[in-house]
Short mmCIF file of C-alpha atoms in Angstrom, two decimals:
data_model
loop_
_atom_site.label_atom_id
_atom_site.label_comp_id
_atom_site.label_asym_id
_atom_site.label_seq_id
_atom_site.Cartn_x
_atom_site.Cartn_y
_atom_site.Cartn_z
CA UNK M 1 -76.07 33.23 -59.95
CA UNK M 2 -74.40 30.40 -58.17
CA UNK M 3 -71.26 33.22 -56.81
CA UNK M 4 -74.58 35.20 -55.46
CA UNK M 5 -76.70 32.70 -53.64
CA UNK M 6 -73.50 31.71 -51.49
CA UNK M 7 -73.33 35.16 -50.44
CA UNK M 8 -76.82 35.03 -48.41
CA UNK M 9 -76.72 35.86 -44.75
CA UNK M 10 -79.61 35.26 -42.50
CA UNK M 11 -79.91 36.37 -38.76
CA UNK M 12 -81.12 34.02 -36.58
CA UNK M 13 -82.38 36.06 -33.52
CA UNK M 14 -84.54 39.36 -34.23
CA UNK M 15 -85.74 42.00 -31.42
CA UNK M 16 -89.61 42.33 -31.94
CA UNK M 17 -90.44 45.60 -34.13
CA UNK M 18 -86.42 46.17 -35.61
CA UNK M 19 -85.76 45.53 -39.04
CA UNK M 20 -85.15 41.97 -40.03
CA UNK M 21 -83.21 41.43 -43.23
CA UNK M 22 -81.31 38.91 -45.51
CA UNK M 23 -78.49 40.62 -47.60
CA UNK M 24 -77.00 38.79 -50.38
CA UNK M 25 -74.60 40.08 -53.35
CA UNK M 26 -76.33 40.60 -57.17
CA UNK M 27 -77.56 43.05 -59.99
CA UNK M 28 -80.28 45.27 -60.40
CA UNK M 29 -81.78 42.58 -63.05
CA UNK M 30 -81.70 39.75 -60.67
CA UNK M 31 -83.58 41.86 -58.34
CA UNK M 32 -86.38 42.21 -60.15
CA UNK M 33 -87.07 38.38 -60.29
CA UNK M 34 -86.64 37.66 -56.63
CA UNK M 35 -89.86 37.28 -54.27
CA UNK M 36 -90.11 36.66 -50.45
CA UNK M 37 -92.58 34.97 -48.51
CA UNK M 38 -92.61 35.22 -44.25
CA UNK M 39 -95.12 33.48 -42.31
CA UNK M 40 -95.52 34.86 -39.00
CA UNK M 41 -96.26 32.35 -36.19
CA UNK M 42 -99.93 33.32 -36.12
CA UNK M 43 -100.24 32.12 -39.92
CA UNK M 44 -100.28 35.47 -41.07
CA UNK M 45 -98.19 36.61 -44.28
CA UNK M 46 -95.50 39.67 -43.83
CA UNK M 47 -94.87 41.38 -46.92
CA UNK M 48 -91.16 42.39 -47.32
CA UNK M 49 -89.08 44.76 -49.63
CA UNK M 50 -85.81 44.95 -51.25
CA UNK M 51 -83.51 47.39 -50.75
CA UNK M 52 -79.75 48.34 -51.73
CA UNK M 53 -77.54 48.98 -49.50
CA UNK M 54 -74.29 49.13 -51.58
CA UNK M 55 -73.46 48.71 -55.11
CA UNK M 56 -73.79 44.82 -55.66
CA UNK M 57 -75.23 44.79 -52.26
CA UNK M 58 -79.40 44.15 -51.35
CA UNK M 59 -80.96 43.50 -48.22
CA UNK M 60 -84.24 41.53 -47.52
CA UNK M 61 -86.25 43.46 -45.00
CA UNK M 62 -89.11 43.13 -42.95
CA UNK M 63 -90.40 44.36 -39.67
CA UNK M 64 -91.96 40.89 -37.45
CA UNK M 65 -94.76 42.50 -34.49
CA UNK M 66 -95.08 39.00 -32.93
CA UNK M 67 -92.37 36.77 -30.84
CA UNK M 68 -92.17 33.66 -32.26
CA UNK M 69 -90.38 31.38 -35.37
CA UNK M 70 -91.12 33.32 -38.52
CA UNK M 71 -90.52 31.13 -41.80
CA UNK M 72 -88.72 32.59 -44.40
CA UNK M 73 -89.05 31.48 -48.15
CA UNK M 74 -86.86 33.51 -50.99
CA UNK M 75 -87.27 32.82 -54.55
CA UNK M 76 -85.59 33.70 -58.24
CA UNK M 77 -86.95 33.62 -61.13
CA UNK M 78 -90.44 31.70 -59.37
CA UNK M 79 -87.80 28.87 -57.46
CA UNK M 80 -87.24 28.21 -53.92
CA UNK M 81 -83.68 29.26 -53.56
CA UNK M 82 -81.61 26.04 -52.43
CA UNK M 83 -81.07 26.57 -48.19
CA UNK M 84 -84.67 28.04 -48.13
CA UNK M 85 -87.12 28.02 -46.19
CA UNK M 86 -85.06 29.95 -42.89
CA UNK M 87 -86.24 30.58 -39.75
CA UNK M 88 -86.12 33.74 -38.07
CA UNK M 89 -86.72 34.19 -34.48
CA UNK M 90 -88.17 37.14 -32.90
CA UNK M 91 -87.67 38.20 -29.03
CA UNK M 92 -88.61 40.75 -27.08
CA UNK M 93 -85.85 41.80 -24.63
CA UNK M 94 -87.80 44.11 -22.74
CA UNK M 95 -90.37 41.35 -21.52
CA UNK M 96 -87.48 39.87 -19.73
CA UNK M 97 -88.46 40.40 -16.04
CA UNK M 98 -86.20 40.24 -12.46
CA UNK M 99 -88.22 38.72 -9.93
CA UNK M 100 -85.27 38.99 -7.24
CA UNK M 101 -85.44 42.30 -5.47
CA UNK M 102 -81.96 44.12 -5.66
CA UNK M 103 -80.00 43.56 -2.55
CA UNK M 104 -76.39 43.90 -0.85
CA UNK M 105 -73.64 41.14 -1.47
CA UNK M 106 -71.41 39.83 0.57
CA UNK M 107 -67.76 39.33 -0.09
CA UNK M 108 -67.48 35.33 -0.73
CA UNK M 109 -71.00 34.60 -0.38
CA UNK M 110 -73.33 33.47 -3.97
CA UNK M 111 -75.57 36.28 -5.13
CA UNK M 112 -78.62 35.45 -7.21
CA UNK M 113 -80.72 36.94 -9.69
CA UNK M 114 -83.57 35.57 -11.44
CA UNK M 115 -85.20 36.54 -14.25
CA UNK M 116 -88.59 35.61 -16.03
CA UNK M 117 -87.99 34.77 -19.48
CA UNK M 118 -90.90 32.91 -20.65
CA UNK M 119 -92.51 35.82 -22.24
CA UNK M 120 -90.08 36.86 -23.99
CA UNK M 121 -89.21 34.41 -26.82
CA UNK M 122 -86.36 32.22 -27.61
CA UNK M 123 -83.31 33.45 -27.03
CA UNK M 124 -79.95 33.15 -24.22
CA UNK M 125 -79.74 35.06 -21.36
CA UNK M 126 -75.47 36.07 -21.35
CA UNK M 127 -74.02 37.68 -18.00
CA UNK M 128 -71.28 40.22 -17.93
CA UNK M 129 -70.23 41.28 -14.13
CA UNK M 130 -67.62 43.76 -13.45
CA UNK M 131 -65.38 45.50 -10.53
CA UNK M 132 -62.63 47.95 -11.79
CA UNK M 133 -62.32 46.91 -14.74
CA UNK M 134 -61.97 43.37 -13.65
CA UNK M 135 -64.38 40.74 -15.11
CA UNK M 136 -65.97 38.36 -12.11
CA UNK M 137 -67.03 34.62 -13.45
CA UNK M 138 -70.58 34.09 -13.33
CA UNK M 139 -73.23 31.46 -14.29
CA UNK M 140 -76.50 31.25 -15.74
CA UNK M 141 -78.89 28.15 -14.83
CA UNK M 142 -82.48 26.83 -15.26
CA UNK M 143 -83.69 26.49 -12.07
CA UNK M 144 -87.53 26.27 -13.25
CA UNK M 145 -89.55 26.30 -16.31
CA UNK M 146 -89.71 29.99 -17.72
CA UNK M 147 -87.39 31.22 -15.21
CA UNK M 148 -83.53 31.89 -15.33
CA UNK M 149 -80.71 32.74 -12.27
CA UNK M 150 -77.84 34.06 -12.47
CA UNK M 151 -74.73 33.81 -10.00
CA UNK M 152 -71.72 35.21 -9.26
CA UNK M 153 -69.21 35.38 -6.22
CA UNK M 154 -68.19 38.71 -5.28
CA UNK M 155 -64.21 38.97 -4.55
CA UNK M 156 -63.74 42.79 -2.98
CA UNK M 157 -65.97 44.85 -0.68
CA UNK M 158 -66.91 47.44 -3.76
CA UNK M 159 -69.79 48.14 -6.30
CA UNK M 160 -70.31 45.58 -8.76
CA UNK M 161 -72.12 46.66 -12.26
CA UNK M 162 -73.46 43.72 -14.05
CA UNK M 163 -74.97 43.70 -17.63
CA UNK M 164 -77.41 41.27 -18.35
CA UNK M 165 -78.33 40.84 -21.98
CA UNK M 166 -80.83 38.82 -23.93
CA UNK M 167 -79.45 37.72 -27.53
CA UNK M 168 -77.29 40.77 -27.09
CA UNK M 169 -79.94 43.40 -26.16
CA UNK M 170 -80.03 44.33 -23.21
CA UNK M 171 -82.83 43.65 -20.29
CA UNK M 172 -84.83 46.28 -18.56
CA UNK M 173 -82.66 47.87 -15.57
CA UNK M 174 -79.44 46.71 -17.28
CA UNK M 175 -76.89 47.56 -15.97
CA UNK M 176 -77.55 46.74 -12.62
CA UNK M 177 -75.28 48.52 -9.41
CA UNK M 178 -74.49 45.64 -6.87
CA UNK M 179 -73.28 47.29 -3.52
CA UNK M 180 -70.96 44.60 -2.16
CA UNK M 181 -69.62 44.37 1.34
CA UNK M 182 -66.81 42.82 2.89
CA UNK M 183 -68.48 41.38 6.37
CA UNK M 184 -64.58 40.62 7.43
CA UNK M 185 -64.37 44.07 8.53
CA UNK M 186 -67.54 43.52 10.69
CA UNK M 187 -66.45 40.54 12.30
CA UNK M 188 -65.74 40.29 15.79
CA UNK M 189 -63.97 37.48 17.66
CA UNK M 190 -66.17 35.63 20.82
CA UNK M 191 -64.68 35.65 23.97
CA UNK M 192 -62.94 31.84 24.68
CA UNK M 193 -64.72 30.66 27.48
CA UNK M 194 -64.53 27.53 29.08
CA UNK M 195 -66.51 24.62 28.36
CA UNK M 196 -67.39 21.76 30.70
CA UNK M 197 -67.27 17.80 29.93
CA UNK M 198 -70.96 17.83 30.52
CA UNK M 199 -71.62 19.18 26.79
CA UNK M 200 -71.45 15.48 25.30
CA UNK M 201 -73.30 17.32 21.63
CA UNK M 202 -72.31 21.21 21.50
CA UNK M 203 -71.99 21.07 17.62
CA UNK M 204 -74.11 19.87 14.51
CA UNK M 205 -73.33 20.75 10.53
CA UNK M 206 -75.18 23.31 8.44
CA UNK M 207 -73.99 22.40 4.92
CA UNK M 208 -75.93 25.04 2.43
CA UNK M 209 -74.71 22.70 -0.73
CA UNK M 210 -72.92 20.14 -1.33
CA UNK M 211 -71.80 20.68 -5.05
CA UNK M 212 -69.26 23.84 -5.05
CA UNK M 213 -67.30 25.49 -7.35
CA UNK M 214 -63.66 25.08 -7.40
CA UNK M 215 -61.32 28.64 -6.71
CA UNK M 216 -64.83 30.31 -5.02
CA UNK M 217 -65.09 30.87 -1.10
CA UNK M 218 -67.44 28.43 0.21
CA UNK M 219 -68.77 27.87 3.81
CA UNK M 220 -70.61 25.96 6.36
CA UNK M 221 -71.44 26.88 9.44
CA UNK M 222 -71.33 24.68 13.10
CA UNK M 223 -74.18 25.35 15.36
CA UNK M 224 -73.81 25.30 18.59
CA UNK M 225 -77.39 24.99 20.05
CA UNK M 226 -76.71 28.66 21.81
CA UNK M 227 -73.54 27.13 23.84
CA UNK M 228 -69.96 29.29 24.28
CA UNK M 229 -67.68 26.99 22.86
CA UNK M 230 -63.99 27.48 22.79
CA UNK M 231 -62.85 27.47 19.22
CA UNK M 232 -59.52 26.05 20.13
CA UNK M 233 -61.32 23.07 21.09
CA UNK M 234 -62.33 23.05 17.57
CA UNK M 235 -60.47 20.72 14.55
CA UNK M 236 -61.60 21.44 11.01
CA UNK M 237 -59.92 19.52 8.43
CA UNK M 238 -60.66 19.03 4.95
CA UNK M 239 -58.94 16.83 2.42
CA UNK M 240 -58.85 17.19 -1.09
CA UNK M 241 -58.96 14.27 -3.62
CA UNK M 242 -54.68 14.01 -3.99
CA UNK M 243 -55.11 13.78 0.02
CA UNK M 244 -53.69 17.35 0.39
CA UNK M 245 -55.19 19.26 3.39
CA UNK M 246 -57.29 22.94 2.63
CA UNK M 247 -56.73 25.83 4.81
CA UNK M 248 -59.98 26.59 6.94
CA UNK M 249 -60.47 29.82 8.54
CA UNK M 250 -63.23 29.82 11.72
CA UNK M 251 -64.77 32.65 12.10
CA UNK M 252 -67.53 33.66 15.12
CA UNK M 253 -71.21 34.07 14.15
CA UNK M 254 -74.16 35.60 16.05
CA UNK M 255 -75.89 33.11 18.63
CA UNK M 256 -72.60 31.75 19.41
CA UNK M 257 -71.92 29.34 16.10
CA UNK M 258 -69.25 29.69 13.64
CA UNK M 259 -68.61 29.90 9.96
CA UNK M 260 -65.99 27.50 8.20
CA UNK M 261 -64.55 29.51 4.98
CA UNK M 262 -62.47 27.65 2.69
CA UNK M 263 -61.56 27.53 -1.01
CA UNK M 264 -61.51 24.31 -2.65
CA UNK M 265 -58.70 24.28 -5.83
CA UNK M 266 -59.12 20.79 -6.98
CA UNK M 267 -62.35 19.82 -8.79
CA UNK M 268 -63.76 16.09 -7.36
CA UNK M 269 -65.06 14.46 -4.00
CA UNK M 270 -63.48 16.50 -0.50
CA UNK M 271 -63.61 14.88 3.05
CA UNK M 272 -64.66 17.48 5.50
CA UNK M 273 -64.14 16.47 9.12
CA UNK M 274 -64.99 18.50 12.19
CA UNK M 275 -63.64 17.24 15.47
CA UNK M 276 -64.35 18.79 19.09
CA UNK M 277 -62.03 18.53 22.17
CA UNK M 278 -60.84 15.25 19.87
CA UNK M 279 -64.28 13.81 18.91
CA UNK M 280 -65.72 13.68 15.76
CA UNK M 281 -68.98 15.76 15.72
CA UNK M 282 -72.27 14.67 14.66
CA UNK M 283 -71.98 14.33 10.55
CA UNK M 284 -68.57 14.04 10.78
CA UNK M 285 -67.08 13.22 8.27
CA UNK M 286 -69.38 14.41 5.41
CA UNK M 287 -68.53 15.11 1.97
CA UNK M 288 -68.88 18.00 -0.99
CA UNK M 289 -68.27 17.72 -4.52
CA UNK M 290 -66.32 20.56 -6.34
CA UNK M 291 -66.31 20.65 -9.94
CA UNK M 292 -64.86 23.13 -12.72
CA UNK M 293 -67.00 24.51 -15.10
CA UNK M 294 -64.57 26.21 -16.72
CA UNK M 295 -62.52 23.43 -17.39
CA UNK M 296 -65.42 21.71 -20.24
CA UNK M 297 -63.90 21.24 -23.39
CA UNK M 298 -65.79 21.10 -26.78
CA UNK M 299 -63.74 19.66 -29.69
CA UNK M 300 -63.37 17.01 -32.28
CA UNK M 301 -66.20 18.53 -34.31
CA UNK M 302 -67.33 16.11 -37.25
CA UNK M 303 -69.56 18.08 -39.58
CA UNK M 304 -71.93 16.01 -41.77
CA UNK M 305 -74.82 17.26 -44.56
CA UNK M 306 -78.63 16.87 -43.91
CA UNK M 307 -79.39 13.17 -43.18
CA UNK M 308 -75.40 12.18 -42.60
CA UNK M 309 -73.73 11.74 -39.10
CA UNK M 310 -72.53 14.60 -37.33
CA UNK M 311 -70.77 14.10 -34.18
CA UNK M 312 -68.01 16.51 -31.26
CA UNK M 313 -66.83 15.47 -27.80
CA UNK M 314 -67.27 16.70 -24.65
CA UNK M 315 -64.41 16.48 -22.10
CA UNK M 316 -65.57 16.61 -18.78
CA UNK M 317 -61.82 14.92 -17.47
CA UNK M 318 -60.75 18.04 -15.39
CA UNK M 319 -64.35 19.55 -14.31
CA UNK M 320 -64.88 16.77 -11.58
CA UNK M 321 -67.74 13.99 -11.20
CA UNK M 322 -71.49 15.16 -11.11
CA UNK M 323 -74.36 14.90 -13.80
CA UNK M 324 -74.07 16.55 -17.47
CA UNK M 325 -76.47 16.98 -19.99
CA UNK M 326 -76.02 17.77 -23.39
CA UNK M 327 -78.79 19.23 -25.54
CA UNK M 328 -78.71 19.50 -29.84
CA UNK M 329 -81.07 22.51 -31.01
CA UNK M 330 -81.76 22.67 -34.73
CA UNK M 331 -81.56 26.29 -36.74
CA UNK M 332 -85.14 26.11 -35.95
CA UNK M 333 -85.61 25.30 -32.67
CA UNK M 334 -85.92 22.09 -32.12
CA UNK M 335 -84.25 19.79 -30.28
CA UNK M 336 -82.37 16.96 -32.43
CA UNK M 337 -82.15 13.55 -30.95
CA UNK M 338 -78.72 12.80 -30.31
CA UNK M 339 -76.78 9.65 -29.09
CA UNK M 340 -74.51 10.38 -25.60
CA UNK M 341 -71.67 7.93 -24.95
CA UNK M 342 -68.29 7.41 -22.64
CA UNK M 343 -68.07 8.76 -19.02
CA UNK M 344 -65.35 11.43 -18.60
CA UNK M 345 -65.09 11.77 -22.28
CA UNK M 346 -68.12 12.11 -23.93
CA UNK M 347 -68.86 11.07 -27.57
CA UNK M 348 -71.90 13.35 -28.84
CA UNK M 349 -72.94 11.80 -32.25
CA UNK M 350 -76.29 13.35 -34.60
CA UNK M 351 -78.14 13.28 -37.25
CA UNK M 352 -79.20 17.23 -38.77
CA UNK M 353 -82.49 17.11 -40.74
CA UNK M 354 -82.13 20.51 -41.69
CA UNK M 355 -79.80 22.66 -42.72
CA UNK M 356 -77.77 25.91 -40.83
CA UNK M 357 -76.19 26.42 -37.36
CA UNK M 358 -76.70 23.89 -34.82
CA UNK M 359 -76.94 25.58 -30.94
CA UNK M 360 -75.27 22.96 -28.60
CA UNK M 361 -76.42 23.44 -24.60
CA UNK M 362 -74.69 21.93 -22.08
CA UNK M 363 -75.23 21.77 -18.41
CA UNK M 364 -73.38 20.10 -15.40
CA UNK M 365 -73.81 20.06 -11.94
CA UNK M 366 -76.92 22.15 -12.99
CA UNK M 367 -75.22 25.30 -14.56
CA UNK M 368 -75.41 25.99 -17.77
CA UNK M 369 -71.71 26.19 -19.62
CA UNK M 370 -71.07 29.90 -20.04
CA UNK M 371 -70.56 31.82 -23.02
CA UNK M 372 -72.70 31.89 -26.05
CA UNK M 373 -73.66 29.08 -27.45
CA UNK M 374 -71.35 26.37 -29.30
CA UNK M 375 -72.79 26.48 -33.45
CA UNK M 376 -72.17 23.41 -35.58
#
């Protein structure tokens, strides 16, 4: 009986209207005296039915019609078998919903997509973009209540296809065909001109964020108020944290401004200055933090029973310096209070009150670490 029970395997995540099931190992005696209760969110009781699937081998099953926790009770012989009651939560993929119309991308330049997922039940939203074969890194963040985007940075002028799944099933319109183009080949050079001492101000800063992504093309772009300005009387220089300079490339906009590309490869704090005929500009020097998501480690795991002290760590050292938050959700969907300490090296310590897989969320820098989630 004992050799049995530890053979139980519960799924945690159900699409509305599939089979949900719990298989476990046994006879055809110890069938007979097993019963199965499931509560549906609504209060409502599900009936369920055993069925073989293999010799020694029975499945649980039940089909859930509403999104939601369902609470699962299994019994032998008229006892609560010991890691019951379960819950089960039901989604419905298809009532995930893009609110961003479909557009071109630009080679270097952040595409969005976000999705409406608040109808749709509990569940993660996982990313999967592609070009020939190659996988592109992308990123999934909470932006508002209900609502999730997704980003990526497009590398080559070609289609991208990108999958978009919701606990593993996939959204309506996935795959979705990104036509990507590389503006380089568009770009044409203005004219140097000459520019007169009376232009005291030709210049101001048009930062569109200040917390990038380290090996991704970033930008800003100088405004020139509608002036011709020669861009060899233009300095760009930006400094990394170890004090090593960053290539810049210039290159001419419409309405006379220009477009600073760069590519920062060190995560932390980078001095941009921007000088003209030898003068620093207007918000010169400003700065941008560039941090590595990648770079998060999750480790030291310290697994305790129900009511004991659990604790992992979270090493931030090599992802730079900007604002983390770390988030404990229990097998059945609640968030577990948990105890945050250290700086760069954080010391994540909790207490389960229940037993089964703990989901651990982290964010930083407002992007949500990607990959499925971390179980405990």
């Amino acid at each position: 009986m004992e050799e049995m029970l530890a053979e139980f395997e519960r799924q945690q995540f159900v699409q509305i209207r599939t089979m949900a099931g719990i298989t476990f190992k046994g006879t055809a005696e110890m069938v007979d005296q097993f019963s199965t209760e499931i509560i549906a969110p609504s209060g409502s009781k599900l009936s369920a039915k055993i069925r073989e699937m293999r010799p020694g081998g029975y499945c649980v099953e039940w089909k859930p019609t509403e999104i939601g926790s369902h609470l699962v009770e299994v019994y032998f012989a008229g006892n609560l078998i010991p890691g019951f009651p379960s819950v089960v939560k039901v989604f419905d993929a298809n009532k995930v919903k893009l609110l961003t119309q479909l557009g071109r991308a630009e080679v270097g330049e952040l595409y969005e997509l976000t999705f409406l997922v608040d109808e749709a039940g509990e569940g993660r939203l996982e990313v999967v973009v592609e070009c020939e074969g190659e996988t592109i890194p992308s990123f999934v963040e909470r932006r508002k209540e209900g609502q999730l985007t997704t980003t990526f940075t497009p590398r080559v002028g070609k289609k991208h296809l990108v999958t978009i799944t919701f606990n593993d099933q996939h959204v309506p319109g996935s795959p979705f065909t990104i036509q990507v183009e590389d503006m380089e080949e568009r770009v044409t050079r203005i004219e140097e001109t000459v520019v007169t001492s009376a232009v005291t101000k030709p210049l101001s800063i048009n930062v569109h964020t200040r917390h990038l992504q380290i090996d991704q093309r970033q930008w800003f772009v100088l405004e020139t108020y509608g002036g011709d300005i020669d861009s060899q009387n233009l300095q760009i220089q930006i400094i990394a944290p170890n004090g090593i300079g960053i290539p810049a490339r210039l290159v001419s906009q419409s309405g006379g401004n220009f477009r600073v590309e760069w590519t920062p490869t060190t995560p932390g704090r980078h001095r941009v200055e921007v000088q003209f005929a030898g003068r620093q500009i207007d918000g010169s020097p400003f700065f941008v933090d560039v941090f590595d998501l990648l770079s998060i480690r999750v480790n030291n795991f310290q697994q305790g029973g129900v009511g004991e002290d659990a604790s992992f760590n979270v090493d931030l050292a090599d992802a730079g310096s900007l604002e983390s938050s770390i988030r404990v959700v229990s097998p059945s969907g609640r968030n577990v209070k948990c105890s945050v300490g250290g700086d760069y090296l954080k010391s994540v310590t909790y207490v389960p009150d229940e037993g089964g897989p703990h989901n651990i969320y982290i964010t930083y820098a407002g992007f949500e670490l990607p990959g499925k989630s971390l179980f405990t």
